CSV table of C-alpha atoms and ligand atoms in Angstrom, one decimal:
chain,number,residue,atom,x,y,z
A,1,MET,CA,83.0,125.4,93.6
A,2,ALA,CA,85.7,125.5,96.2
A,3,PRO,CA,89.0,127.4,95.3
A,4,GLU,CA,91.4,125.1,93.4
A,5,PHE,CA,93.7,124.6,96.4
A,6,LEU,CA,90.8,123.5,98.6
A,7,ARG,CA,89.5,120.8,96.2
A,8,PRO,CA,90.3,117.4,97.7
A,9,SER,CA,91.2,115.9,94.3
A,10,ARG,CA,94.1,118.5,94.1
A,11,SER,CA,95.7,117.3,97.3
A,12,PRO,CA,97.6,114.0,97.9
A,13,LEU,CA,94.8,111.4,98.3
A,14,GLY,CA,95.5,109.0,101.0
A,15,ASN,CA,92.1,107.5,101.8
A,16,ILE,CA,91.0,106.0,98.5
A,17,ASN,CA,89.7,102.4,98.4
A,18,VAL,CA,89.1,100.7,95.1
A,19,SER,CA,87.6,97.4,94.0
A,20,PHE,CA,87.6,95.7,90.6
A,21,GLU,CA,85.0,93.7,88.8
A,22,PHE,CA,86.0,91.0,86.3
A,23,PHE,CA,83.9,88.5,84.2
A,24,PRO,CA,84.8,84.8,83.9
A,25,PRO,CA,86.7,84.1,80.7
A,26,LYS,CA,85.2,81.8,78.0
A,27,THR,CA,88.4,80.8,76.2
A,28,ALA,CA,92.0,80.1,77.0
A,29,GLU,CA,93.0,83.4,75.3
A,30,MET,CA,90.5,85.4,77.3
A,31,GLU,CA,91.7,83.7,80.4
A,32,ALA,CA,95.3,84.7,79.7
A,33,SER,CA,94.1,88.3,79.1
A,34,LEU,CA,92.1,88.3,82.4
A,35,TRP,CA,95.1,87.1,84.3
A,36,ASP,CA,97.3,89.8,82.7
A,37,SER,CA,94.8,92.4,84.0
A,38,ILE,CA,94.6,90.8,87.4
A,39,THR,CA,98.4,90.8,87.7
A,40,ARG,CA,98.6,94.4,86.6
A,41,LEU,CA,95.9,95.7,89.0
A,42,ALA,CA,96.7,93.5,92.0
A,43,PRO,CA,99.7,95.7,93.3
A,44,LEU,CA,97.2,98.5,93.7
A,45,GLU,CA,95.9,96.5,96.7
A,46,PRO,CA,92.1,96.7,96.0
A,47,SER,CA,89.8,96.1,98.9
A,48,PHE,CA,88.3,93.2,96.9
A,49,VAL,CA,88.0,91.9,93.4
A,50,SER,CA,84.7,90.5,92.2
A,51,VAL,CA,83.8,88.0,89.5
A,52,THR,CA,80.4,88.1,87.8
A,53,TYR,CA,77.9,85.3,87.3
A,54,GLY,CA,76.7,85.1,83.7
A,55,ALA,CA,73.0,85.9,82.9
A,56,GLY,CA,70.8,82.9,83.6
A,57,GLY,CA,73.5,81.4,85.9
A,58,SER,CA,75.4,80.4,82.7
A,59,THR,CA,78.9,80.7,84.2
A,60,ARG,CA,78.5,78.9,87.5
A,61,GLU,CA,81.7,76.7,86.9
A,62,ARG,CA,83.7,79.4,85.3
A,63,THR,CA,82.9,81.9,88.0
A,64,HIS,CA,83.9,79.4,90.6
A,65,SER,CA,87.1,78.4,89.0
A,66,THR,CA,88.2,82.0,88.5
A,67,VAL,CA,87.4,82.9,92.1
A,68,ALA,CA,89.2,79.7,93.3
A,69,ARG,CA,92.3,80.6,91.3
A,70,ILE,CA,92.3,84.1,92.7
A,71,VAL,CA,92.3,82.5,96.2
A,72,ARG,CA,95.0,80.0,95.4
A,73,GLU,CA,97.4,82.3,93.4
A,74,THR,CA,97.0,85.8,94.8
A,75,ALA,CA,96.7,87.7,98.0
A,76,LEU,CA,93.5,89.4,96.7
A,77,LYS,CA,90.2,89.1,98.5
A,78,PRO,CA,87.7,87.8,96.0
A,79,ALA,CA,84.0,88.3,96.0
A,80,ALA,CA,81.9,85.9,94.0
A,81,HIS,CA,78.7,87.2,92.3
A,82,LEU,CA,75.7,84.9,92.7
A,83,THR,CA,72.2,85.1,91.4
A,84,CYS,CA,68.8,83.4,92.1
A,85,VAL,CA,68.3,82.5,88.4
A,86,ALA,CA,67.6,79.0,87.1
A,87,ALA,CA,68.5,77.1,90.3
A,88,THR,CA,66.8,75.6,93.4
A,89,ARG,CA,67.7,76.9,96.8
A,90,GLU,CA,69.7,73.7,97.5
A,91,GLU,CA,71.7,74.3,94.3
A,92,VAL,CA,72.4,77.9,95.3
A,93,ASP,CA,73.3,76.9,98.8
A,94,ASP,CA,75.7,74.3,97.5
A,95,VAL,CA,77.5,77.0,95.5
A,96,VAL,CA,77.7,79.1,98.7
A,97,ARG,CA,79.1,76.2,100.6
A,98,ALA,CA,81.6,75.5,97.9
A,99,TYR,CA,82.8,79.1,98.1
A,100,LYS,CA,83.1,78.8,101.9
A,101,ALA,CA,85.2,75.7,101.5
A,102,ALA,CA,87.4,77.4,98.9
A,103,GLY,CA,88.1,80.2,101.4
A,104,VAL,CA,85.8,82.9,99.9
A,105,ARG,CA,84.2,85.2,102.5
A,106,HIS,CA,82.4,87.7,100.3
A,107,ILE,CA,79.4,87.3,98.0
A,108,VAL,CA,77.8,89.8,95.7
A,109,ALA,CA,74.1,88.7,95.9
A,110,LEU,CA,71.8,89.5,93.0
A,111,ARG,CA,68.4,88.5,91.8
A,112,GLY,CA,69.8,88.3,88.3
A,113,ASP,CA,68.4,88.6,84.9
A,114,PRO,CA,66.5,85.9,83.0
A,115,VAL,CA,68.4,83.7,80.6
A,116,SER,CA,67.3,86.0,77.8
A,117,GLY,CA,69.3,88.9,79.4
A,118,PRO,CA,68.3,92.3,80.9
A,119,GLY,CA,64.8,93.4,80.0
A,120,GLY,CA,63.1,90.0,79.9
A,121,ALA,CA,60.6,89.0,82.6
A,122,PHE,CA,62.2,87.3,85.6
A,123,GLU,CA,60.5,84.1,86.7
A,124,PRO,CA,61.6,82.7,90.0
A,125,HIS,CA,62.8,79.1,89.7
A,126,PRO,CA,60.3,76.8,91.4
A,127,GLY,CA,62.0,76.0,94.7
A,128,GLY,CA,64.6,78.7,94.2
A,129,TYR,CA,65.2,82.0,95.9
A,130,ALA,CA,62.5,84.3,94.6
A,131,THR,CA,64.2,87.6,95.4
A,132,SER,CA,67.6,89.1,96.1
A,133,THR,CA,66.5,89.8,99.7
A,134,ALA,CA,65.8,86.1,100.2
A,135,LEU,CA,69.2,85.2,98.7
A,136,VAL,CA,71.0,87.6,101.1
A,137,ALA,CA,69.2,86.1,104.1
A,138,GLY,CA,70.1,82.6,102.8
A,139,ILE,CA,73.8,83.4,102.4
A,140,ARG,CA,74.0,84.9,105.8
A,141,ARG,CA,72.4,81.8,107.3
A,142,LEU,CA,75.2,79.7,105.7
A,143,GLY,CA,78.1,81.6,107.1
A,144,ASP,CA,79.7,84.8,108.2
A,145,PHE,CA,79.9,86.3,104.7
A,146,GLU,CA,80.3,89.9,103.7
A,147,VAL,CA,77.3,90.4,101.4
A,148,THR,CA,77.4,93.1,98.7
A,149,VAL,CA,74.2,94.0,96.8
A,150,SER,CA,73.2,96.2,93.9
A,151,ALA,CA,71.9,99.7,94.0
A,152,TYR,CA,70.3,101.8,91.2
A,153,PRO,CA,70.8,105.6,91.4
A,154,GLU,CA,68.5,106.0,88.4
A,155,LYS,CA,66.2,103.1,89.6
A,156,HIS,CA,66.1,99.6,88.3
A,157,PRO,CA,64.1,99.5,85.0
A,158,GLU,CA,61.5,97.1,86.6
A,159,SER,CA,60.9,99.4,89.6
A,160,ALA,CA,57.9,101.7,89.6
A,161,THR,CA,59.6,104.5,91.4
A,162,LEU,CA,63.0,105.3,93.0
A,163,ASP,CA,61.4,105.1,96.4
A,164,ALA,CA,60.2,101.6,95.7
A,165,ASP,CA,63.7,100.7,94.6
A,166,ILE,CA,65.1,102.1,97.8
A,167,ASP,CA,62.6,100.1,99.8
A,168,VAL,CA,64.1,97.0,98.2
A,169,LEU,CA,67.6,98.1,99.1
A,170,LYS,CA,66.4,98.6,102.7
A,171,ALA,CA,65.0,95.1,102.7
A,172,LYS,CA,68.3,93.7,101.5
A,173,VAL,CA,70.2,95.6,104.2
A,174,ASP,CA,67.7,94.3,106.9
A,175,ALA,CA,68.4,90.8,105.5
A,176,GLY,CA,72.1,91.3,106.1
A,177,ALA,CA,73.7,93.1,103.2
A,178,THR,CA,76.9,94.9,104.3
A,179,ARG,CA,77.6,97.1,101.2
A,180,ALA,CA,76.0,98.2,98.0
A,181,VAL,CA,77.7,98.8,94.6
A,182,THR,CA,75.8,100.9,92.2
A,183,GLN,CA,74.8,100.4,88.6
A,184,PHE,CA,77.1,102.6,86.5
A,185,PHE,CA,76.1,106.2,85.8
A,186,PHE,CA,77.6,109.1,84.0
A,187,ASP,CA,76.1,112.1,85.7
A,188,ASN,CA,77.4,112.3,89.2
A,189,ALA,CA,74.3,114.2,90.3
A,190,HIS,CA,72.2,111.0,90.0
A,191,TYR,CA,74.6,109.2,92.5
A,192,LEU,CA,74.8,112.1,95.0
A,193,ARG,CA,71.1,112.7,95.1
A,194,TYR,CA,70.5,108.9,95.4
A,195,VAL,CA,72.9,108.6,98.4
A,196,ASP,CA,71.0,111.5,100.1
A,197,ARG,CA,67.7,109.7,99.7
A,198,VAL,CA,69.2,106.4,100.8
A,199,ARG,CA,70.6,108.0,104.0
A,200,ALA,CA,67.3,109.7,104.6
A,201,ARG,CA,65.6,106.3,104.5
A,202,GLY,CA,67.9,105.1,107.3
A,203,ILE,CA,70.3,103.0,105.2
A,204,HIS,CA,73.8,103.4,106.5
A,205,ILE,CA,75.9,100.8,104.6
A,206,PRO,CA,78.5,102.0,102.1
A,207,ILE,CA,77.0,102.8,98.7
A,208,VAL,CA,80.0,102.4,96.4
A,209,PRO,CA,79.8,104.1,93.0
A,210,GLY,CA,80.2,101.6,90.1
A,211,ILE,CA,82.4,103.3,87.5
A,212,VAL,CA,82.5,102.0,83.9
A,213,PRO,CA,85.4,103.3,81.8
A,214,VAL,CA,83.9,103.7,78.4
A,215,GLN,CA,86.1,101.3,76.3
A,216,ASN,CA,83.5,101.4,73.4
A,217,PHE,CA,80.9,104.1,73.5
A,218,LYS,CA,78.3,102.3,71.2
A,219,GLN,CA,78.4,99.1,73.3
A,220,THR,CA,78.2,101.0,76.6
A,221,ALA,CA,75.3,103.2,75.4
A,222,SER,CA,73.4,100.1,74.3
A,223,PHE,CA,74.1,98.3,77.6
A,224,ALA,CA,73.1,101.4,79.5
A,225,LYS,CA,69.7,101.5,77.7
A,226,ARG,CA,68.9,97.9,78.8
A,227,THR,CA,69.9,98.6,82.4
A,228,GLY,CA,68.2,101.9,82.9
A,229,ALA,CA,71.3,104.1,83.1
A,230,SER,CA,71.0,107.3,81.2
A,231,VAL,CA,73.6,108.4,78.7
A,232,PRO,CA,73.9,112.2,78.6
A,233,GLN,CA,74.1,114.0,75.3
A,234,TRP,CA,77.4,115.6,76.4
A,235,LEU,CA,78.9,112.1,76.7
A,236,ALA,CA,77.8,111.1,73.2
A,237,ASP,CA,79.2,114.4,71.9
A,238,ARG,CA,82.6,113.6,73.4
A,239,PHE,CA,82.8,110.3,71.5
A,240,GLU,CA,81.3,111.7,68.3
A,241,GLY,CA,83.2,111.0,65.1
A,242,LEU,CA,85.7,108.6,66.8
A,243,ASP,CA,84.2,105.3,65.7
A,244,HIS,CA,87.3,104.6,63.5
A,245,ASP,CA,89.9,106.2,65.8
A,246,PRO,CA,90.5,103.9,68.7
A,247,ALA,CA,93.6,105.7,69.9
A,248,THR,CA,91.8,109.0,70.4
A,249,ARG,CA,88.8,107.2,71.8
A,250,ARG,CA,91.0,105.7,74.6
A,251,LEU,CA,92.3,109.2,75.5
A,252,ILE,CA,88.8,110.6,75.6
A,253,ALA,CA,87.7,107.6,77.7
A,254,ALA,CA,90.5,108.2,80.2
A,255,ALA,CA,89.6,111.9,80.4
A,256,VAL,CA,85.9,111.2,80.9
A,257,ALA,CA,86.5,108.6,83.6
A,258,ALA,CA,89.1,110.9,85.3
A,259,GLU,CA,86.7,113.8,85.3
A,260,GLN,CA,83.9,111.6,86.9
A,261,VAL,CA,86.0,110.1,89.7
A,262,LEU,CA,87.8,113.3,90.6
A,263,ASP,CA,84.5,115.1,90.8
A,264,LEU,CA,83.2,112.4,93.1
A,265,VAL,CA,86.4,112.8,95.3
A,266,ASP,CA,85.6,116.5,95.5
A,267,HIS,CA,82.2,115.5,96.8
A,268,GLY,CA,83.7,113.4,99.5
A,269,VAL,CA,83.6,110.0,97.9
A,270,SER,CA,86.5,107.7,98.8
A,271,ASP,CA,85.5,104.2,97.6
A,272,PHE,CA,85.2,103.2,94.0
A,273,HIS,CA,84.2,100.0,92.2
A,274,PHE,CA,85.5,99.7,88.7
A,275,TYR,CA,83.8,97.6,86.0
A,276,THR,CA,87.1,96.6,84.3
A,277,MET,CA,85.7,94.5,81.4
A,278,ASN,CA,88.8,92.5,82.1
A,279,LYS,CA,91.0,95.3,80.8
A,280,ALA,CA,93.6,96.9,83.1
A,281,ASP,CA,95.1,99.9,81.4
A,282,LEU,CA,92.4,102.5,81.7
A,283,VAL,CA,91.5,101.5,85.2
A,284,TYR,CA,95.1,101.5,86.2
A,285,ALA,CA,95.6,105.0,84.9
A,286,ILE,CA,92.5,106.2,86.8
A,287,CYS,CA,93.7,104.6,90.0
A,288,HIS,CA,97.0,106.4,89.5
A,289,LEU,CA,95.1,109.7,89.3
A,290,LEU,CA,93.3,108.7,92.5
A,291,GLY,CA,96.7,108.6,94.2
A,292,LEU,CA,97.2,104.8,94.3
A,293,ARG,CA,100.8,103.7,93.8
A,294,THR,CA,102.5,100.3,93.6
A,295,HIS,CA,105.9,99.1,94.5
A,296,LEU,CA,106.2,98.1,90.8
A,297,THR,CA,105.7,101.7,89.7
A,298,GLU,CA,108.3,103.0,92.2
A,299,ARG,CA,110.8,100.4,91.0
A,300,ALA,CA,110.2,101.2,87.4
A,301,ALA,CA,110.7,104.9,88.1
B,401,FAD,P1,67.0,93.6,93.1
B,401,FAD,O1,67.8,94.6,93.9
B,401,FAD,O2,66.4,92.5,93.7
B,401,FAD,O3,65.8,94.4,92.4
B,401,FAD,C1,66.1,95.6,91.7
B,401,FAD,C2,64.9,96.4,91.6
B,401,FAD,O4,64.0,95.8,90.7
B,401,FAD,C3,64.2,96.5,92.9
B,401,FAD,O5,64.5,97.6,93.5
B,401,FAD,C4,62.7,96.4,92.6
B,401,FAD,O6,62.2,97.6,92.8
B,401,FAD,C5,62.7,96.0,91.1
B,401,FAD,N1,62.1,94.7,91.0
B,401,FAD,C6,62.6,93.5,91.0
B,401,FAD,N2,61.7,92.6,90.8
B,401,FAD,C7,60.6,93.2,90.6
B,401,FAD,C8,59.3,92.8,90.3
B,401,FAD,N3,59.0,91.5,90.1
B,401,FAD,N4,58.3,93.7,90.1
B,401,FAD,C9,58.6,95.0,90.3
B,401,FAD,N5,59.8,95.5,90.6
B,401,FAD,C10,60.8,94.6,90.7
B,401,FAD,N6,73.5,90.2,86.8
B,401,FAD,C11,74.0,88.9,86.6
B,401,FAD,O7,73.3,88.1,86.0
B,401,FAD,N7,75.2,88.5,87.1
B,401,FAD,C12,76.0,89.3,87.8
B,401,FAD,O8,77.1,89.0,88.2
B,401,FAD,C13,75.5,90.7,88.0
B,401,FAD,N8,76.3,91.6,88.8
B,401,FAD,C14,75.8,92.8,89.0
B,401,FAD,C15,76.5,93.7,89.8
B,401,FAD,C16,76.1,95.0,90.1
B,401,FAD,C17,76.9,95.9,91.0
B,401,FAD,C18,74.8,95.4,89.6
B,401,FAD,C19,74.3,96.8,89.9
B,401,FAD,C20,74.0,94.5,88.8
B,401,FAD,C21,74.5,93.2,88.5
B,401,FAD,N9,73.8,92.3,87.7
B,401,FAD,C22,74.3,91.1,87.5
B,401,FAD,C23,72.5,92.7,87.1
B,401,FAD,C24,71.3,92.3,88.0
B,401,FAD,O9,71.2,90.9,88.1
B,401,FAD,C25,70.0,92.9,87.3
B,401,FAD,O10,70.0,94.3,87.3
B,401,FAD,C26,68.7,92.3,87.7
B,401,FAD,O11,67.7,92.7,86.8
B,401,FAD,C27,68.3,92.7,89.1
B,401,FAD,O12,69.0,92.0,90.1
B,401,FAD,P2,69.2,92.8,91.5
B,401,FAD,O13,69.7,91.9,92.5
B,401,FAD,O14,70.1,94.0,91.2
B,401,FAD,O15,67.8,93.2,91.8
């Protein structure tokens, strides 16, 4: 460990880039809360904000309308998630064209999970894009899009080995992917080792760590299980006994996320993608620790 004064996270941080992920709201109330979060986080000037596409393609219209509103009403650069699930190539291409017409220039291209959710067997739609690699190539054919793809530091649950998984990442890059965002992880060693292996495989796009602030430990642990992300015992221990103490849980969540991102900074990481769950406070605080400031904050001070 470097002496305290040599640790990058202890110095003023000027080179940090963040991006935020949101999901499309289902109700008017959820929409209001999403927009409160977007409004709070926007002054941090993220590189982009992304909007997910529900499992089984279930949120096509809601994803589109959220992204279109971001284009209309903010200066943020939106990225629309898109999957291959339950749609023909023509239908997917139409979605891409609609994004292009709405001024969107960045797509997060995924194979997607079956309608039943993560863990179920994926069946390509007859006449649809069969793989994320084919989708990336299809998007690039339709326009000059930035294309972000997924990456799995602990491998995707369906993948036989981490090397097989990295082969898929290489294929996606060869098809035109320009950035990867990782599945969330809690042990930074997984990410750091993964990036070493990816670079050794000749992949040079940014591999941006996906950070999930733990708003609810039980929910996060159950989601992690389905997506192949390991939950270390030390993390469970930190949230132990707090099921009925949301105030302390939030403080612990902030401490855990701060520890994770500042350790990554000390390992030279400068770009972070936050899974916001449409909630701003925790992410805002972590960005503050990362040295990001807004005019609003300066005025308030
Ligand atoms: P790919 O990169 O295509 O594949 C992942 C790995 O699975 C590959 O490396 C490969 O080894 C293995 N694999 C895939 N198919 C097979 C097979 N048939 N046999 C053996 N191995 C196989 N899901 C959504 O529905 N909507 C979203 O908006 C969304 N956003 C996401 C954002 C990020 C940053 C991440 C990391 C995931 C997201 N997901 C989303 C989840 C994703 O759709 C699932 O993890 C899905 O199971 C795989 O899609 P992919 O594009 O990540 O897979």
